[in-house]
Amino acid sequence: MFERPRGTNDWGPEDMARRRQVERAFVELAESFGFGEVSTPTFEPLELFTAKSGPGIVEELYAFKDRGGRDIALRPEFTGSILRFYLSDLRGLPKPVKLYSTGPVFRYEEPQKGRYREFYQLNAEIIGGSPLPSDAEVLALAVGTMRAIGLKQVRARIGHIGMLRTFLPFGPLDQAKLLHALDKRNFPALEAELARLGRPELAGPMRKVVGLTGDASILEEAREILGGAGKEAVGYLHELSEMLYHYGLPASDYRFDMGVVRGLDYYTGMVFEIDSPNLGAEKQVGGGGAYDLAQVFGGEPVPQTGFALGLDRLVMAAEAEGTLAPARPLDAYVIPIGDHMRGRAVDIVSTLRAAGLRADIDLVSRGPSKNLDYANAMHARYAVLVGEREIASGSVAVRDMKTGVQRGVALQTLVAALRGP
Ligand code: HAM
């Protein structure tokens, strides 16, 4: 027997019904926001991800050489691929370009509950919109998706990585190292690095700033600690907050958190993360923010912002809050009484299917009572018994599987009789 690889999942029909329900909620909302769907390959040239994504992702890549000796990596996220696609083919589209994607991504992580090596993301990007309205739009889509699946216990935290960058006036590599130390709250590493760079005095304020979390009043505290470096970002976050109000996101629905540093290196401005407190250690259901990959990939500067939600974690959060609708049941299970009635039974099941009902038919020539047991086990709403005598008079026997009540129904009225409430 084979075992599936570590950190991967098999999803059965009930799981998939829940996953599709959540995915559909995102897709419908994204389309209602005017985003268009794109699809990019599951594997890409390795450099696409090593160029800027940073050790948070690069150390976790599934990378290999293909038979042509090319360095390839399974995509660990969508953003790199979307920006590659934008630069090669979509640059000419009217701006802003609003794109969404869903699908599997791959990271070689230590698996645990909610953390997998293959997982599924719901991703959205806006390229070429003005920063403030676009940041507000992606935040509204991210939080709106969670509301659409009924989640109540979500916590969005909004920060600003541009502010931290302004306060750390070093080259990109040194800045990345410092930000990773901050992301991991590894203060000894932060201090050592700043000492090496000859600016040990920056460690104290940095440490204070990433500890700031709460309502808009913390923005003033950040401005005091960072001085000029914080001014622009603080003004920006105040304005963003006003805009979010108009999206139906009052300030009570999120908090500011200057400690949102993100594990990826490409962020440049507003950043956010969303947690579900029900999920234990792996509670982050989504994250994103404003970034710059277009220039890193050789394109012209253009504002970029987006986010990804982890579908696996979203479904777990929805299960914990009991918000998902039960899967739509089978409307009818059609039972030919004797193999000679199979042709007529197929006619009937085909009519039901064509009418948009979920209808199944016996495929193993069971007797009627075994077939009723099966219909029961499949949670069919009705069993339709196709017997010779009934058919001769233009009808079938319909059994309500919940009440056990059975009655004759004329074939012309069968679809109407089986239609759900
Ligand atoms: P990320 O924070 O790396 O961001 O991933 C987004 C979400 O994917 C996480 O919040 C989490 O729910 C889920 N996730 C991450 N790793 C795992 C895992 N090992 N198992 C299960 N779920 C996981 C990005 O990927 C950025 N590309 C988002 C973005 C788009 N930023 C701008 N545009």
Coordinates of C-alpha atoms and ligand atoms in Angstrom, one line a residue:
M1 CA 0.0 0.0 0.0
F2 CA 1.2 3.5 -0.7
E3 CA 1.0 6.4 1.8
R4 CA 0.4 9.9 0.7
P5 CA 3.4 12.2 1.1
R6 CA 3.9 14.0 4.5
G7 CA 2.1 17.3 4.8
T8 CA -0.5 16.6 2.0
N9 CA -4.2 15.8 2.3
D10 CA -6.8 13.7 0.7
W11 CA -10.2 15.4 0.7
G12 CA -13.4 13.3 0.6
P13 CA -16.7 14.3 -0.8
E14 CA -17.9 16.0 2.4
D15 CA -14.6 17.9 2.8
M16 CA -14.7 19.0 -0.8
A17 CA -18.3 20.2 -0.5
R18 CA -17.2 22.5 2.4
R19 CA -14.0 23.6 0.6
R20 CA -15.9 24.4 -2.6
Q21 CA -18.5 26.4 -0.6
V22 CA -15.8 28.6 0.9
E23 CA -14.0 28.9 -2.4
R24 CA -17.2 29.9 -4.2
A25 CA -17.9 32.6 -1.6
F26 CA -14.5 34.1 -2.4
V27 CA -14.9 33.8 -6.1
E28 CA -18.4 35.3 -6.1
L29 CA -17.3 38.2 -3.9
A30 CA -14.1 38.8 -5.9
E31 CA -16.1 38.9 -9.2
S32 CA -18.6 41.2 -7.6
F33 CA -15.7 43.5 -6.8
G34 CA -14.7 43.5 -10.5
F35 CA -11.7 41.1 -10.2
G36 CA -11.1 38.7 -13.1
E37 CA -9.7 35.2 -12.8
V38 CA -6.3 34.2 -14.0
S39 CA -4.5 30.9 -13.9
T40 CA -0.7 30.5 -13.9
P41 CA 1.5 27.3 -13.8
T42 CA 2.0 25.4 -10.6
F43 CA 5.8 25.4 -11.3
E44 CA 8.0 28.3 -12.3
P45 CA 11.7 29.1 -12.8
L46 CA 13.3 29.0 -9.3
E47 CA 14.6 32.6 -9.7
L48 CA 11.1 33.9 -9.7
F49 CA 10.8 33.1 -6.0
T50 CA 14.4 33.6 -5.0
A51 CA 14.5 37.1 -6.5
K52 CA 12.6 38.8 -3.6
S53 CA 10.3 36.5 -1.7
G54 CA 12.8 36.1 1.1
P55 CA 13.9 33.2 3.3
G56 CA 10.4 32.9 4.8
I57 CA 9.5 31.2 1.6
V58 CA 12.8 30.4 -0.2
E59 CA 14.0 28.0 2.5
E60 CA 10.7 26.2 2.1
L61 CA 10.7 25.8 -1.7
Y62 CA 10.1 22.5 -3.5
A63 CA 12.9 23.1 -5.9
F64 CA 14.5 20.7 -8.4
K65 CA 16.2 20.4 -11.7
D66 CA 14.1 19.2 -14.6
R67 CA 15.4 16.9 -17.3
G68 CA 16.6 19.9 -19.3
G69 CA 18.8 21.0 -16.3
R70 CA 16.6 24.0 -15.6
D71 CA 16.1 25.1 -12.0
I72 CA 12.4 24.8 -11.2
A73 CA 10.3 25.4 -8.1
L74 CA 6.7 24.5 -7.3
R75 CA 5.0 27.8 -6.6
P76 CA 4.9 28.6 -2.9
E77 CA 2.4 31.4 -3.5
F78 CA 0.7 33.2 -6.4
T79 CA 2.1 36.7 -6.2
G80 CA 5.4 36.1 -8.1
S81 CA 3.6 34.3 -10.9
I82 CA 0.9 36.9 -11.2
L83 CA 3.5 39.7 -11.5
R84 CA 5.5 37.7 -14.0
F85 CA 2.3 37.2 -16.1
Y86 CA 1.4 40.9 -15.7
L87 CA 4.8 42.0 -17.0
S88 CA 4.9 39.6 -19.9
D89 CA 1.2 39.9 -21.1
L90 CA -1.1 42.1 -19.1
R91 CA 0.8 45.3 -18.9
G92 CA -1.3 46.8 -21.8
L93 CA -4.6 46.3 -20.0
P94 CA -6.4 49.4 -18.7
K95 CA -5.3 50.1 -15.1
P96 CA -6.0 49.1 -12.5
V97 CA -5.6 45.4 -13.3
K98 CA -7.6 43.3 -10.7
L99 CA -6.8 39.6 -10.7
Y100 CA -7.8 36.7 -8.6
S101 CA -6.6 33.0 -8.5
T102 CA -7.3 29.9 -6.5
G103 CA -5.3 26.8 -6.3
P104 CA -2.7 24.7 -4.6
V105 CA 0.7 26.1 -3.5
F106 CA 3.6 24.2 -2.0
R107 CA 6.0 24.9 0.8
Y108 CA 8.4 22.4 2.4
E109 CA 7.4 23.1 6.0
E110 CA 7.3 21.0 9.2
P111 CA 3.7 19.7 8.9
Q112 CA 1.2 20.1 11.8
K113 CA -2.5 20.8 12.2
G114 CA -3.3 23.6 9.7
R115 CA 0.2 23.7 8.3
Y116 CA 0.7 21.6 5.2
R117 CA 3.3 21.1 2.4
E118 CA 0.5 21.4 -0.2
F119 CA -2.2 23.8 0.7
Y120 CA -4.8 25.9 -1.2
Q121 CA -4.8 29.7 -1.4
L122 CA -7.5 32.2 -2.5
N123 CA -5.4 35.1 -3.9
A124 CA -6.2 38.6 -5.2
E125 CA -4.0 41.4 -6.5
I126 CA -4.6 44.9 -7.7
I127 CA -1.9 46.3 -10.0
G128 CA -1.8 50.0 -11.0
G129 CA -4.5 51.4 -8.7
S130 CA -3.7 54.3 -6.4
P131 CA -2.3 52.9 -3.2
L132 CA -4.9 54.0 -0.6
P133 CA -8.2 53.1 -2.4
S134 CA -6.6 49.8 -3.6
D135 CA -5.3 48.8 -0.2
A136 CA -8.8 49.5 1.2
E137 CA -10.4 47.5 -1.6
V138 CA -8.2 44.4 -1.0
L139 CA -8.8 44.6 2.8
A140 CA -12.5 44.8 2.2
L141 CA -12.4 41.8 -0.1
A142 CA -10.4 39.8 2.4
V143 CA -12.6 40.5 5.4
G144 CA -15.7 40.4 3.2
T145 CA -14.9 36.8 2.2
M146 CA -14.7 35.8 5.8
R147 CA -18.0 37.5 6.5
A148 CA -19.6 35.8 3.5
I149 CA -18.8 32.4 5.0
G150 CA -20.3 33.5 8.3
L151 CA -17.1 33.9 10.3
K152 CA -17.6 36.2 13.3
Q153 CA -14.4 35.6 15.3
V154 CA -11.8 37.0 13.0
R155 CA -9.2 39.5 13.9
A156 CA -7.6 41.7 11.3
R157 CA -4.4 43.5 12.3
I158 CA -3.1 46.3 10.1
G159 CA 0.4 47.6 10.2
H160 CA 2.8 49.5 7.9
I161 CA 6.1 47.9 6.9
G162 CA 7.1 51.1 4.9
M163 CA 7.4 52.9 8.2
L164 CA 9.8 50.3 9.6
R165 CA 11.8 50.4 6.4
T166 CA 12.1 54.2 6.5
F167 CA 13.4 53.9 10.1
L168 CA 16.0 51.3 9.0
P169 CA 18.1 53.2 6.3
F170 CA 20.1 50.2 5.1
G171 CA 20.5 48.3 1.8
P172 CA 17.8 45.8 0.9
L173 CA 19.7 42.7 2.2
D174 CA 20.5 44.2 5.6
Q175 CA 17.0 45.6 5.9
A176 CA 15.6 42.1 5.1
K177 CA 17.7 40.6 7.8
L178 CA 16.5 43.1 10.4
L179 CA 12.9 42.7 9.4
H180 CA 13.1 38.9 9.7
A181 CA 14.6 39.3 13.2
L182 CA 11.6 41.6 14.0
D183 CA 9.1 39.2 12.4
K184 CA 10.4 36.4 14.6
R185 CA 10.6 38.8 17.6
N186 CA 14.3 37.7 17.8
F187 CA 15.5 40.8 19.6
P188 CA 19.1 39.5 20.3
A189 CA 19.5 39.0 16.6
L190 CA 18.1 42.4 15.9
E191 CA 20.5 44.0 18.4
A192 CA 23.5 42.1 17.0
E193 CA 22.7 43.1 13.5
L194 CA 22.2 46.8 14.3
A195 CA 25.4 46.8 16.2
R196 CA 27.2 45.3 13.2
L197 CA 25.7 48.0 11.1
G198 CA 26.9 50.7 13.5
R199 CA 23.4 51.8 14.6
P200 CA 22.8 50.0 17.9
E201 CA 20.6 52.9 19.1
L202 CA 17.8 51.9 16.7
A203 CA 17.2 48.6 18.5
G204 CA 15.2 50.2 21.4
P205 CA 12.7 52.2 19.4
M206 CA 12.2 49.3 16.9
R207 CA 11.5 47.0 19.8
K208 CA 9.0 49.4 21.2
V209 CA 7.3 50.1 17.9
V210 CA 6.6 46.4 17.0
G211 CA 5.1 46.0 20.4
L212 CA 2.4 48.7 19.6
T213 CA -1.0 47.2 19.0
G214 CA -4.5 48.7 19.6
D215 CA -6.8 51.4 18.3
A216 CA -5.8 54.5 16.4
S217 CA -4.2 56.0 19.5
I218 CA -1.1 53.7 19.0
L219 CA -0.5 55.4 15.7
E220 CA 0.4 58.6 17.6
E221 CA 2.7 56.6 19.9
A222 CA 4.4 55.2 16.8
R223 CA 4.8 58.6 15.4
E224 CA 6.4 59.8 18.6
I225 CA 8.9 56.9 18.8
L226 CA 9.8 57.0 15.1
G227 CA 9.7 60.8 14.6
G228 CA 9.8 61.8 10.9
A229 CA 10.1 58.2 9.7
G230 CA 6.6 57.5 11.0
K231 CA 4.8 60.6 9.8
E232 CA 3.7 59.6 6.4
A233 CA 2.7 56.1 7.3
V234 CA 0.7 57.2 10.3
G235 CA -1.2 59.7 8.2
Y236 CA -1.8 57.0 5.6
L237 CA -3.2 54.6 8.1
H238 CA -5.6 57.2 9.5
E239 CA -6.9 57.8 6.0
L240 CA -7.2 54.1 5.3
S241 CA -9.2 53.7 8.5
E242 CA -11.7 56.3 7.2
M243 CA -12.0 54.6 3.9
L244 CA -12.5 51.2 5.6
Y245 CA -15.4 52.7 7.5
H246 CA -17.2 53.4 4.1
Y247 CA -16.7 49.7 3.3
G248 CA -18.6 48.7 6.4
L249 CA -15.4 48.0 8.3
P250 CA -15.6 50.2 11.4
A251 CA -12.4 50.6 13.5
S252 CA -13.9 48.2 16.1
D253 CA -13.5 45.4 13.4
Y254 CA -9.7 45.5 13.3
R255 CA -6.8 46.8 15.2
F256 CA -3.6 48.5 14.3
D257 CA -0.5 46.4 15.0
M258 CA 2.9 47.8 14.2
G259 CA 4.3 44.4 14.7
V260 CA 2.9 43.0 11.5
V261 CA 6.1 42.4 9.6
R262 CA 5.2 39.5 7.3
G263 CA 7.5 36.6 6.4
L264 CA 7.9 37.8 2.8
D265 CA 10.4 40.4 1.6
Y266 CA 8.5 42.2 -1.0
Y267 CA 6.1 44.3 1.1
T268 CA 6.7 48.1 1.0
G269 CA 3.6 49.8 2.6
M270 CA 0.5 48.8 4.5
V271 CA 0.5 45.2 5.6
F272 CA -2.2 43.1 7.3
E273 CA -2.8 39.7 8.8
I274 CA -6.1 38.1 9.8
D275 CA -6.4 35.5 12.5
S276 CA -9.1 33.1 13.7
P277 CA -8.6 32.6 17.4
N278 CA -10.1 29.1 17.1
L279 CA -7.3 27.6 15.2
G280 CA -4.5 27.2 17.8
A281 CA -0.9 27.7 16.7
E282 CA -1.6 28.1 13.0
K283 CA -4.3 30.7 13.4
Q284 CA -3.4 33.1 10.6
V285 CA -6.1 32.7 7.9
G286 CA -4.8 35.4 5.6
G287 CA -2.3 38.1 5.0
G288 CA -1.2 40.6 2.5
G289 CA -0.4 44.3 1.8
A290 CA 1.3 46.7 -0.6
Y291 CA 4.4 45.4 -2.3
D292 CA 6.8 45.9 -5.1
L293 CA 7.7 43.0 -7.3
A294 CA 7.2 44.6 -10.8
Q295 CA 10.4 46.6 -10.4
V296 CA 12.3 43.7 -9.0
F297 CA 11.3 41.8 -12.1
G298 CA 12.5 44.6 -14.4
G299 CA 9.2 46.4 -15.0
E300 CA 8.3 50.0 -14.5
P301 CA 7.2 51.2 -11.0
V302 CA 3.4 50.6 -10.5
P303 CA 1.5 50.3 -7.2
Q304 CA 0.7 46.7 -6.3
T305 CA -1.3 45.3 -3.4
G306 CA -3.0 42.0 -2.6
F307 CA -3.6 39.2 -0.2
A308 CA -4.0 35.5 0.1
L309 CA -6.3 33.5 2.3
G310 CA -5.4 30.0 3.3
L311 CA -8.4 27.9 2.2
D312 CA -7.6 25.0 4.5
R313 CA -7.5 27.2 7.6
L314 CA -10.6 29.2 6.5
V315 CA -12.6 25.9 6.3
M316 CA -11.3 24.9 9.7
A317 CA -12.3 28.2 11.2
A318 CA -15.8 27.9 9.6
E319 CA -16.1 24.4 11.0
A320 CA -15.1 25.6 14.5
E321 CA -17.8 28.3 14.3
G322 CA -20.3 26.0 12.6
T323 CA -21.1 28.4 9.9
L324 CA -21.2 26.3 6.7
A325 CA -24.4 25.1 5.2
P326 CA -24.9 21.4 5.0
A327 CA -24.1 19.8 1.7
R328 CA -27.0 19.7 -0.7
P329 CA -28.4 16.2 -0.5
L330 CA -29.3 13.8 -3.3
D331 CA -32.9 14.7 -4.4
A332 CA -33.8 11.3 -5.7
Y333 CA -32.5 7.8 -5.9
V334 CA -34.1 5.8 -8.7
I335 CA -34.7 2.1 -8.2
P336 CA -35.7 -0.2 -11.1
I337 CA -37.9 -3.0 -9.8
G338 CA -36.3 -5.8 -11.7
D339 CA -33.6 -5.4 -14.4
H340 CA -36.2 -5.3 -17.2
M341 CA -37.3 -1.9 -15.8
R342 CA -33.7 -0.5 -16.0
G343 CA -34.3 1.3 -19.4
R344 CA -37.4 3.1 -18.1
A345 CA -35.5 3.9 -14.9
V346 CA -32.7 5.5 -16.9
D347 CA -35.3 7.5 -18.9
I348 CA -36.6 8.8 -15.6
V349 CA -33.3 9.6 -13.9
S350 CA -32.2 11.4 -17.1
T351 CA -35.3 13.6 -17.0
L352 CA -34.7 14.4 -13.4
R353 CA -31.0 15.3 -14.0
A354 CA -32.0 17.4 -17.0
A355 CA -34.4 19.3 -14.8
G356 CA -31.5 20.2 -12.5
L357 CA -32.3 17.8 -9.7
R358 CA -29.5 15.6 -8.1
A359 CA -30.6 12.2 -9.1
D360 CA -28.8 8.8 -8.8
I361 CA -29.8 5.4 -10.0
D362 CA -29.1 1.8 -8.8
L363 CA -26.0 0.5 -10.6
V364 CA -25.7 -2.9 -9.0
S365 CA -29.2 -4.5 -9.4
R366 CA -30.0 -4.7 -5.7
G367 CA -33.4 -5.7 -4.6
P368 CA -35.8 -2.9 -3.5
S369 CA -35.3 -3.2 0.2
K370 CA -31.4 -3.2 -0.1
N371 CA -31.8 -0.3 -2.4
L372 CA -33.9 1.7 0.1
D373 CA -31.1 1.1 2.7
Y374 CA -28.6 2.5 0.2
A375 CA -30.8 5.5 -0.5
N376 CA -31.1 6.1 3.2
A377 CA -27.3 5.8 3.7
M378 CA -26.8 8.4 0.8
H379 CA -29.3 10.8 2.6
A380 CA -31.5 10.9 -0.5
R381 CA -34.6 12.9 0.0
Y382 CA -36.8 10.6 -2.1
A383 CA -36.6 7.1 -3.5
V384 CA -38.3 6.6 -6.9
L385 CA -39.4 3.0 -7.4
V386 CA -39.9 2.2 -11.1
G387 CA -42.2 -0.9 -11.2
E388 CA -43.8 -2.5 -14.2
R389 CA -47.4 -2.1 -13.0
E390 CA -47.0 1.7 -12.1
I391 CA -45.3 2.5 -15.3
A392 CA -48.1 0.8 -17.3
S393 CA -50.4 3.4 -15.7
G394 CA -47.9 6.3 -16.3
S395 CA -46.7 6.6 -12.8
V396 CA -44.0 5.7 -10.3
A397 CA -43.9 5.1 -6.5
V398 CA -42.2 7.9 -4.6
R399 CA -41.0 7.3 -1.0
D400 CA -40.2 10.2 1.3
M401 CA -37.1 8.9 2.9
K402 CA -37.6 10.9 6.1
T403 CA -41.2 10.0 6.8
G404 CA -41.3 6.6 5.1
V405 CA -44.5 7.7 3.4
Q406 CA -44.9 6.3 -0.1
R407 CA -47.3 7.4 -2.8
G408 CA -48.0 7.1 -6.5
V409 CA -46.9 10.1 -8.6
A410 CA -47.8 10.6 -12.3
L411 CA -44.6 10.9 -14.5
Q412 CA -45.7 14.3 -15.8
T413 CA -45.7 15.7 -12.3
L414 CA -42.6 13.9 -11.0
V415 CA -40.1 16.7 -11.3
A416 CA -42.4 19.2 -9.5
A417 CA -43.1 16.6 -6.8
L418 CA -39.4 16.1 -6.1
R419 CA -38.2 19.7 -6.3
G420 CA -36.9 20.7 -2.9
P421 CA -38.3 23.4 -0.7
Ligands
HAM1 P1 1.3 34.2 3.3 O1 1.0 34.9 4.6 O2 2.6 33.6 3.1 O3 1.1 35.3 2.1 O4 0.2 33.1 3.0 C1 -1.2 33.5 3.0 C2 -2.0 32.5 3.8 O5 -1.8 31.1 3.4 C3 -1.6 32.4 5.3 O6 -2.3 33.5 6.0 C4 -2.2 31.1 5.7 O7 -3.6 31.1 6.0 C5 -2.0 30.2 4.5 N1 -0.8 29.4 4.7 C6 0.5 29.7 4.6 N2 1.3 28.7 4.8 C7 0.5 27.6 5.0 C8 0.7 26.2 5.2 N3 1.9 25.7 5.3 N4 -0.4 25.4 5.3 C9 -1.7 25.9 5.3 N5 -1.9 27.2 5.0 C10 -0.9 28.0 4.9 C11 1.3 35.0 0.8 O8 1.4 33.9 0.3 C12 1.3 36.3 -0.1 N6 1.5 35.9 -1.5 C13 0.0 37.0 0.0 C14 -0.1 38.3 -0.8 C15 -0.7 38.4 -2.1 N7 0.5 39.4 -0.6 C16 0.3 40.2 -1.6 N8 -0.4 39.6 -2.5

